[in-house]
Short mmCIF file of C-alpha atoms and ligand atoms in Angstrom, two decimals:
data_model
loop_
_atom_site.label_atom_id
_atom_site.label_comp_id
_atom_site.label_asym_id
_atom_site.label_seq_id
_atom_site.Cartn_x
_atom_site.Cartn_y
_atom_site.Cartn_z
CA MET A 1 -22.20 6.66 3.66
CA ARG A 2 -22.42 4.51 0.36
CA ILE A 3 -19.01 3.16 -0.04
CA LEU A 4 -17.60 0.67 -2.91
CA VAL A 5 -14.87 -1.44 -1.89
CA THR A 6 -13.18 -3.31 -4.91
CA GLY A 7 -11.28 -6.29 -4.13
CA SER A 8 -13.29 -7.12 -1.23
CA SER A 9 -12.57 -10.90 -1.05
CA GLY A 10 -8.83 -9.97 -1.06
CA GLN A 11 -6.40 -9.63 1.92
CA LEU A 12 -6.71 -5.93 2.33
CA GLY A 13 -10.27 -5.26 0.90
CA ALA A 14 -11.86 -7.49 3.35
CA VAL A 15 -10.14 -5.79 6.24
CA ILE A 16 -11.21 -2.30 4.98
CA ALA A 17 -14.96 -3.84 4.40
CA SER A 18 -14.91 -5.20 7.89
CA MET A 19 -13.79 -1.85 9.43
CA LEU A 20 -16.49 0.21 7.48
CA PHE A 21 -19.56 -2.08 7.25
CA LYS A 22 -20.98 -1.06 10.76
CA GLN A 23 -21.28 2.65 10.16
CA HIS A 24 -21.74 2.56 6.24
CA SER A 25 -23.39 0.94 3.41
CA VAL A 26 -20.63 -1.14 1.91
CA ILE A 27 -20.83 -2.61 -1.49
CA GLY A 28 -18.02 -5.26 -2.08
CA ALA A 29 -17.02 -5.97 -5.66
CA ASP A 30 -14.77 -8.73 -6.56
CA LEU A 31 -14.25 -11.60 -9.03
CA ALA A 32 -14.39 -14.33 -6.20
CA PRO A 33 -16.94 -14.57 -3.34
CA GLY A 34 -16.02 -13.40 0.06
CA ARG A 35 -17.74 -12.47 3.39
CA PHE A 36 -17.96 -8.60 2.50
CA THR A 37 -18.50 -9.23 -1.37
CA SER A 38 -22.08 -8.46 -2.54
CA ARG A 39 -21.23 -8.19 -6.28
CA ILE A 40 -19.52 -10.56 -8.29
CA GLY A 41 -17.83 -9.45 -11.37
CA ASP A 42 -14.64 -8.31 -13.12
CA ILE A 43 -13.56 -4.34 -13.01
CA SER A 44 -12.23 -4.77 -16.51
CA ASP A 45 -15.73 -5.01 -17.58
CA SER A 46 -17.23 -1.49 -17.97
CA ASP A 47 -20.80 -2.32 -17.66
CA PHE A 48 -20.00 -4.23 -14.42
CA VAL A 49 -18.36 -1.11 -12.97
CA SER A 50 -21.16 1.14 -14.28
CA SER A 51 -23.65 -1.05 -12.39
CA VAL A 52 -21.62 -1.21 -8.88
CA THR A 53 -20.91 2.53 -8.92
CA LYS A 54 -24.64 3.77 -8.96
CA ASN A 55 -25.47 5.87 -6.21
CA VAL A 56 -22.01 5.62 -4.50
CA GLU A 57 -20.15 8.21 -2.76
CA ILE A 58 -16.87 6.83 -2.10
CA ILE A 59 -14.89 4.29 -4.04
CA ILE A 60 -11.97 2.53 -2.24
CA HIS A 61 -10.17 0.74 -5.14
CA THR A 62 -7.96 -1.98 -3.63
CA CYS A 63 -8.45 -4.75 -6.56
CA SER A 64 -5.65 -5.53 -8.79
CA LEU A 65 -3.21 -8.13 -10.21
CA HIS A 66 0.01 -7.90 -8.16
CA ALA A 67 3.41 -9.46 -7.45
CA PRO A 68 2.27 -13.13 -7.11
CA HIS A 69 0.39 -12.92 -10.44
CA LEU A 70 3.75 -12.01 -12.57
CA LYS A 71 4.37 -15.65 -13.00
CA THR A 72 0.62 -16.57 -13.75
CA HIS A 73 -0.85 -13.81 -15.63
CA THR A 74 0.17 -11.88 -19.02
CA ARG A 75 1.18 -8.24 -19.40
CA LYS A 76 -1.88 -7.51 -21.28
CA GLU A 77 -4.07 -8.99 -18.35
CA PHE A 78 -2.01 -6.63 -15.95
CA ILE A 79 -2.95 -3.79 -18.30
CA ASP A 80 -6.61 -4.60 -18.86
CA ILE A 81 -7.19 -5.06 -14.91
CA ASN A 82 -4.98 -2.79 -13.36
CA ILE A 83 -5.22 0.22 -15.96
CA HIS A 84 -8.42 -0.31 -17.84
CA GLY A 85 -10.30 -1.41 -14.54
CA THR A 86 -8.96 1.90 -12.80
CA LEU A 87 -10.00 3.77 -15.77
CA HIS A 88 -13.55 2.40 -15.78
CA LEU A 89 -13.92 3.28 -12.25
CA LEU A 90 -12.70 6.57 -12.50
CA LYS A 91 -14.98 7.32 -15.55
CA SER A 92 -17.85 5.99 -13.58
CA ALA A 93 -17.02 7.96 -10.46
CA ILE A 94 -17.45 11.20 -12.64
CA ASP A 95 -20.85 9.86 -14.11
CA ASN A 96 -21.96 9.23 -10.67
CA GLY A 97 -21.08 12.34 -8.58
CA VAL A 98 -18.57 10.05 -6.50
CA LYS A 99 -16.92 12.50 -3.89
CA ARG A 100 -13.81 10.83 -3.32
CA PHE A 101 -11.52 8.23 -4.81
CA VAL A 102 -8.97 6.16 -2.64
CA TYR A 103 -6.61 4.12 -4.75
CA THR A 104 -4.28 1.37 -3.41
CA SER A 105 -1.09 1.59 -5.08
CA THR A 106 2.46 0.08 -3.71
CA THR A 107 5.77 1.09 -2.85
CA SER A 108 6.82 -1.73 -5.33
CA LEU A 109 6.67 0.95 -7.94
CA TYR A 110 10.01 2.98 -6.88
CA GLY A 111 11.46 -0.27 -8.29
CA HIS A 112 15.22 0.22 -9.30
CA ALA A 113 15.25 3.60 -7.65
CA MET A 114 15.81 1.70 -4.37
CA VAL A 115 18.85 0.54 -5.33
CA SER A 116 21.96 2.10 -4.03
CA PRO A 117 25.62 0.88 -3.84
CA LYS A 118 26.44 3.08 -0.79
CA LYS A 119 23.42 3.43 1.62
CA ALA A 120 20.24 2.70 2.35
CA VAL A 121 17.89 4.53 0.16
CA TRP A 122 15.44 6.77 2.20
CA VAL A 123 12.27 6.42 0.12
CA THR A 124 9.81 9.39 0.28
CA GLU A 125 7.04 10.31 -2.31
CA GLU A 126 9.59 12.42 -4.06
CA LEU A 127 11.76 9.55 -5.28
CA MET A 128 11.23 9.06 -8.80
CA PRO A 129 9.79 5.69 -9.68
CA LEU A 130 12.06 3.48 -11.91
CA PRO A 131 9.65 0.46 -12.59
CA ARG A 132 11.07 -3.16 -12.69
CA ASP A 133 8.04 -5.19 -14.17
CA ILE A 134 4.69 -4.85 -15.48
CA TYR A 135 3.22 -4.59 -12.11
CA ASP A 136 5.06 -1.59 -11.34
CA VAL A 137 4.08 0.00 -14.74
CA THR A 138 0.35 -0.58 -14.31
CA LYS A 139 0.32 0.82 -10.77
CA ILE A 140 2.32 3.99 -11.88
CA ALA A 141 -0.23 4.29 -15.02
CA ALA A 142 -3.30 3.94 -12.59
CA GLU A 143 -1.80 6.61 -10.19
CA GLY A 144 -1.43 8.84 -13.19
CA LEU A 145 -5.05 8.19 -14.11
CA CYS A 146 -6.26 9.23 -10.59
CA GLN A 147 -4.05 12.36 -10.86
CA ILE A 148 -5.53 13.44 -14.33
CA PHE A 149 -9.27 12.86 -13.29
CA ALA A 150 -8.31 14.82 -10.02
CA ALA A 151 -7.29 17.89 -12.16
CA GLN A 152 -9.62 17.65 -14.92
CA TYR A 153 -12.83 16.79 -13.07
CA ARG A 154 -12.01 18.03 -9.43
CA LEU A 155 -12.62 14.38 -8.15
CA PRO A 156 -10.48 14.24 -5.01
CA CYS A 157 -8.19 11.23 -5.37
CA VAL A 158 -5.64 9.77 -2.94
CA SER A 159 -3.02 7.26 -3.71
CA LEU A 160 -1.58 5.24 -0.93
CA ARG A 161 1.82 3.31 -1.62
CA VAL A 162 1.45 0.63 0.53
CA SER A 163 4.29 -1.64 1.61
CA ARG A 164 4.34 -5.43 1.92
CA TYR A 165 1.81 -7.02 4.24
CA PHE A 166 2.02 -10.87 2.83
CA PRO A 167 1.76 -13.23 5.34
CA GLU A 168 5.33 -14.66 5.66
CA SER A 169 7.29 -16.25 8.65
CA ASP A 170 7.71 -14.57 11.84
CA TYR A 171 11.32 -13.67 11.10
CA PHE A 172 10.61 -11.64 7.98
CA MET A 173 7.33 -10.31 9.17
CA ALA A 174 9.43 -8.99 12.35
CA ILE A 175 12.43 -7.49 10.26
CA TYR A 176 10.38 -6.01 7.44
CA ARG A 177 8.58 -3.98 10.05
CA LEU A 178 11.80 -2.12 10.62
CA TYR A 179 11.84 -0.60 7.21
CA ARG A 180 9.70 -2.06 4.47
CA GLY A 181 6.64 -3.73 5.72
CA VAL A 182 3.09 -3.21 7.53
CA ASP A 183 0.45 -4.85 9.04
CA VAL A 184 -2.64 -5.23 6.82
CA ARG A 185 -4.77 -3.64 9.64
CA ASP A 186 -2.76 -0.40 9.85
CA ALA A 187 -2.78 -0.20 5.81
CA ALA A 188 -6.50 -0.84 6.14
CA LYS A 189 -6.85 2.15 8.53
CA ALA A 190 -4.70 4.34 6.40
CA HIS A 191 -7.55 3.90 3.67
CA ILE A 192 -10.19 5.07 5.87
CA LEU A 193 -7.94 8.10 6.88
CA ALA A 194 -7.49 8.94 3.48
CA MET A 195 -11.24 8.49 2.62
CA ASN A 196 -11.88 11.15 5.07
CA ALA A 197 -9.06 13.55 4.57
CA GLU A 198 -9.72 16.94 3.21
CA ILE A 199 -7.58 16.57 0.26
CA GLU A 200 -9.10 18.83 -2.72
CA THR A 201 -7.34 17.29 -5.76
CA TYR A 202 -4.79 14.71 -5.64
CA ASP A 203 -2.32 13.43 -3.30
CA VAL A 204 -0.02 10.47 -2.70
CA PHE A 205 1.50 8.88 0.65
CA ASN A 206 3.60 6.19 1.49
CA ILE A 207 2.05 3.62 3.86
CA SER A 208 4.34 1.44 5.93
CA SER A 209 4.98 0.56 9.61
CA LEU A 210 6.86 3.19 11.80
CA SER A 211 10.46 2.83 11.26
CA PRO A 212 12.65 3.81 13.98
CA PHE A 213 15.57 4.89 11.72
CA SER A 214 16.37 8.37 10.45
CA ARG A 215 17.70 9.78 7.31
CA GLU A 216 21.05 10.37 9.04
CA GLU A 217 21.63 6.49 9.73
CA THR A 218 21.21 5.36 5.81
CA GLN A 219 24.83 4.99 5.59
CA ASP A 220 25.30 3.02 8.98
CA LEU A 221 22.28 0.75 8.00
CA TYR A 222 23.82 -0.17 4.67
CA LYS A 223 27.21 -1.01 6.26
CA ASN A 224 26.30 -2.35 9.77
CA ALA A 225 22.55 -2.73 10.28
CA PRO A 226 22.83 -4.74 13.54
CA GLN A 227 24.60 -1.82 15.24
CA VAL A 228 21.79 0.79 14.32
CA ILE A 229 19.14 -1.76 15.35
CA THR A 230 20.74 -2.39 18.63
CA LYS A 231 20.98 1.39 19.18
CA HIS A 232 17.31 1.82 18.79
CA PHE A 233 16.30 -1.61 20.48
CA PRO A 234 18.89 -2.76 23.00
CA VAL A 235 17.23 -6.04 23.47
CA ALA A 236 16.77 -6.96 20.01
CA GLU A 237 19.84 -8.84 19.61
CA ASN A 238 18.95 -11.05 22.82
CA VAL A 239 15.33 -11.54 21.60
CA PHE A 240 16.55 -12.62 18.12
CA THR A 241 19.18 -15.19 19.57
CA LYS A 242 16.76 -16.64 21.89
CA LYS A 243 14.57 -17.48 18.71
CA GLY A 244 17.56 -18.61 16.76
CA TRP A 245 17.31 -15.54 14.42
CA LYS A 246 20.10 -13.15 13.48
CA LEU A 247 19.55 -9.53 13.13
CA PRO A 248 20.02 -8.38 9.36
CA LYS A 249 23.22 -7.51 8.38
CA ARG A 250 22.29 -4.56 5.91
CA ILE A 251 19.14 -2.62 5.29
CA ASP A 252 19.03 -1.37 1.90
CA ARG A 253 15.83 1.04 1.99
CA VAL A 254 13.64 2.64 4.54
CA TYR A 255 10.26 3.65 3.55
CA SER A 256 9.44 7.06 4.76
CA ILE A 257 5.79 7.73 6.40
CA GLU A 258 6.61 11.11 7.44
CA LYS A 259 3.86 12.83 4.97
CA ALA A 260 1.09 10.30 5.92
CA ARG A 261 1.82 11.13 9.61
CA ALA A 262 1.65 14.74 8.89
CA VAL A 263 -1.33 15.02 6.43
CA LEU A 264 -3.36 12.06 7.28
CA LYS A 265 -2.54 11.71 10.85
CA TYR A 266 -1.58 8.17 10.13
CA ARG A 267 -0.44 6.28 13.16
CA PRO A 268 0.60 2.55 12.52
CA GLU A 269 0.07 0.53 15.72
CA ASN A 270 1.70 -2.84 14.74
CA ASN A 271 5.40 -2.00 14.46
CA PHE A 272 8.65 -3.70 15.15
CA ASP A 273 8.56 -3.21 19.27
CA LEU A 274 5.40 -5.28 19.26
CA PHE A 275 7.10 -8.15 17.71
CA LEU A 276 9.87 -7.82 20.32
CA GLU A 277 7.33 -7.73 23.09
N1 LIG B 1 -0.22 -8.00 -0.62
C1 LIG B 1 0.74 -7.07 -0.27
O1 LIG B 1 1.68 -7.19 0.44
C2 LIG B 1 0.60 -5.58 -1.04
C3 LIG B 1 1.63 -4.74 -0.98
C4 LIG B 1 1.47 -3.32 -1.48
C5 LIG B 1 0.35 -3.11 -2.25
N2 LIG B 1 -0.48 -3.98 -2.29
C6 LIG B 1 -1.79 -3.63 -3.43
O2 LIG B 1 -2.95 -3.87 -2.34
C7 LIG B 1 -4.08 -4.11 -3.14
C8 LIG B 1 -4.81 -5.47 -2.58
O3 LIG B 1 -3.91 -6.53 -2.72
P1 LIG B 1 -4.20 -7.64 -1.70
O4 LIG B 1 -2.87 -8.02 -1.26
O5 LIG B 1 -5.50 -7.51 -1.15
O6 LIG B 1 -4.56 -8.44 -3.09
P2 LIG B 1 -5.46 -10.11 -3.04
O7 LIG B 1 -4.82 -10.82 -4.01
O8 LIG B 1 -5.48 -10.63 -1.62
O9 LIG B 1 -6.80 -9.35 -3.24
C9 LIG B 1 -7.12 -8.84 -4.53
C10 LIG B 1 -8.64 -9.00 -4.74
O10 LIG B 1 -9.00 -8.68 -6.02
C11 LIG B 1 -9.70 -9.43 -6.80
N3 LIG B 1 -9.70 -9.29 -8.28
C12 LIG B 1 -8.68 -9.42 -9.05
N4 LIG B 1 -8.71 -9.21 -10.22
C13 LIG B 1 -10.15 -8.65 -10.46
C14 LIG B 1 -10.93 -8.11 -11.25
N5 LIG B 1 -10.40 -8.27 -12.59
N6 LIG B 1 -12.24 -7.89 -10.98
C15 LIG B 1 -12.51 -7.82 -9.81
N7 LIG B 1 -11.68 -8.20 -8.75
C16 LIG B 1 -10.45 -8.69 -8.82
C17 LIG B 1 -9.13 -10.83 -6.36
O11 LIG B 1 -9.99 -11.90 -6.51
C18 LIG B 1 -8.74 -10.55 -4.80
O12 LIG B 1 -9.87 -10.70 -3.78
C19 LIG B 1 -3.36 -4.47 -4.48
O13 LIG B 1 -3.65 -3.12 -5.25
C20 LIG B 1 -1.95 -4.54 -4.47
O14 LIG B 1 -1.24 -4.00 -5.70
C21 LIG B 1 -0.61 -5.28 -1.78
#
């Protein structure tokens, strides 16, 4: 198949393209050069978008300004790239008879809805987003565009609300895998599952690592997280102590991936237990 991957020089886009290029004809589009980027250009430029979408069957749209750009880019730039860029791609998808559109969204858009004074928030796709900043606003708007194009033009669209995969210290990478982080390879695989899923109009999924916690544990996670973690992983405290780390005292949210597991058959492989090993 001919697949357009936007943001193909970025962290996620490059991993998706690397997983696809042996079996498919991949067109990588990005502002910056990269191993999997064949077309350099700006997705807020509608002519560039028209030219890269010719004869394409699937679009995987990862490119975006995101959290690190809040300090360096204006709100207008966020709107131009994240909203207008997505709109150009959706319009071109219709013009070119694209069969499926996969949009990389973010769990960040739940924003203030992830704050509770009493218990960890159990974050499913049903939780109403409460944006904190222009990044969240533009990702919500872009999801909305996918939704209306799916409804009006019968273009099957999937939004993946991906959790955090920034390269950071081993400590944070380990604890985030318990409740609010993912390995970029698992996030990339979710895009390929979404690309192949039989979704006729529009759907949205959280994509994160496999959390050991359940909805019944949200109060205990907020009051005494080490106790709950030790219940699931009796060796965790010992492993953490050996590294000079402490288990987090409080866990404030858990990203639920139940829907992606059920519908997309998403099975993340790089979870907290791998860090313990
Ligand atoms: N990094 C995370 O932890 C994280 C978490 C959740 C969701 N996401 C989402 O994942 C997606 C990919 O993020 P990433 O971490 O790979 O980011 P990245 O910054 O590594 O890659 C983004 C790529 O997009 C390109 N780009 C930016 N503006 C462009 C434009 N106008 N035209 C063409 N290309 C442009 C950049 O050059 C870059 O190569 C984004 O949609 C982001 O919102 C990221």
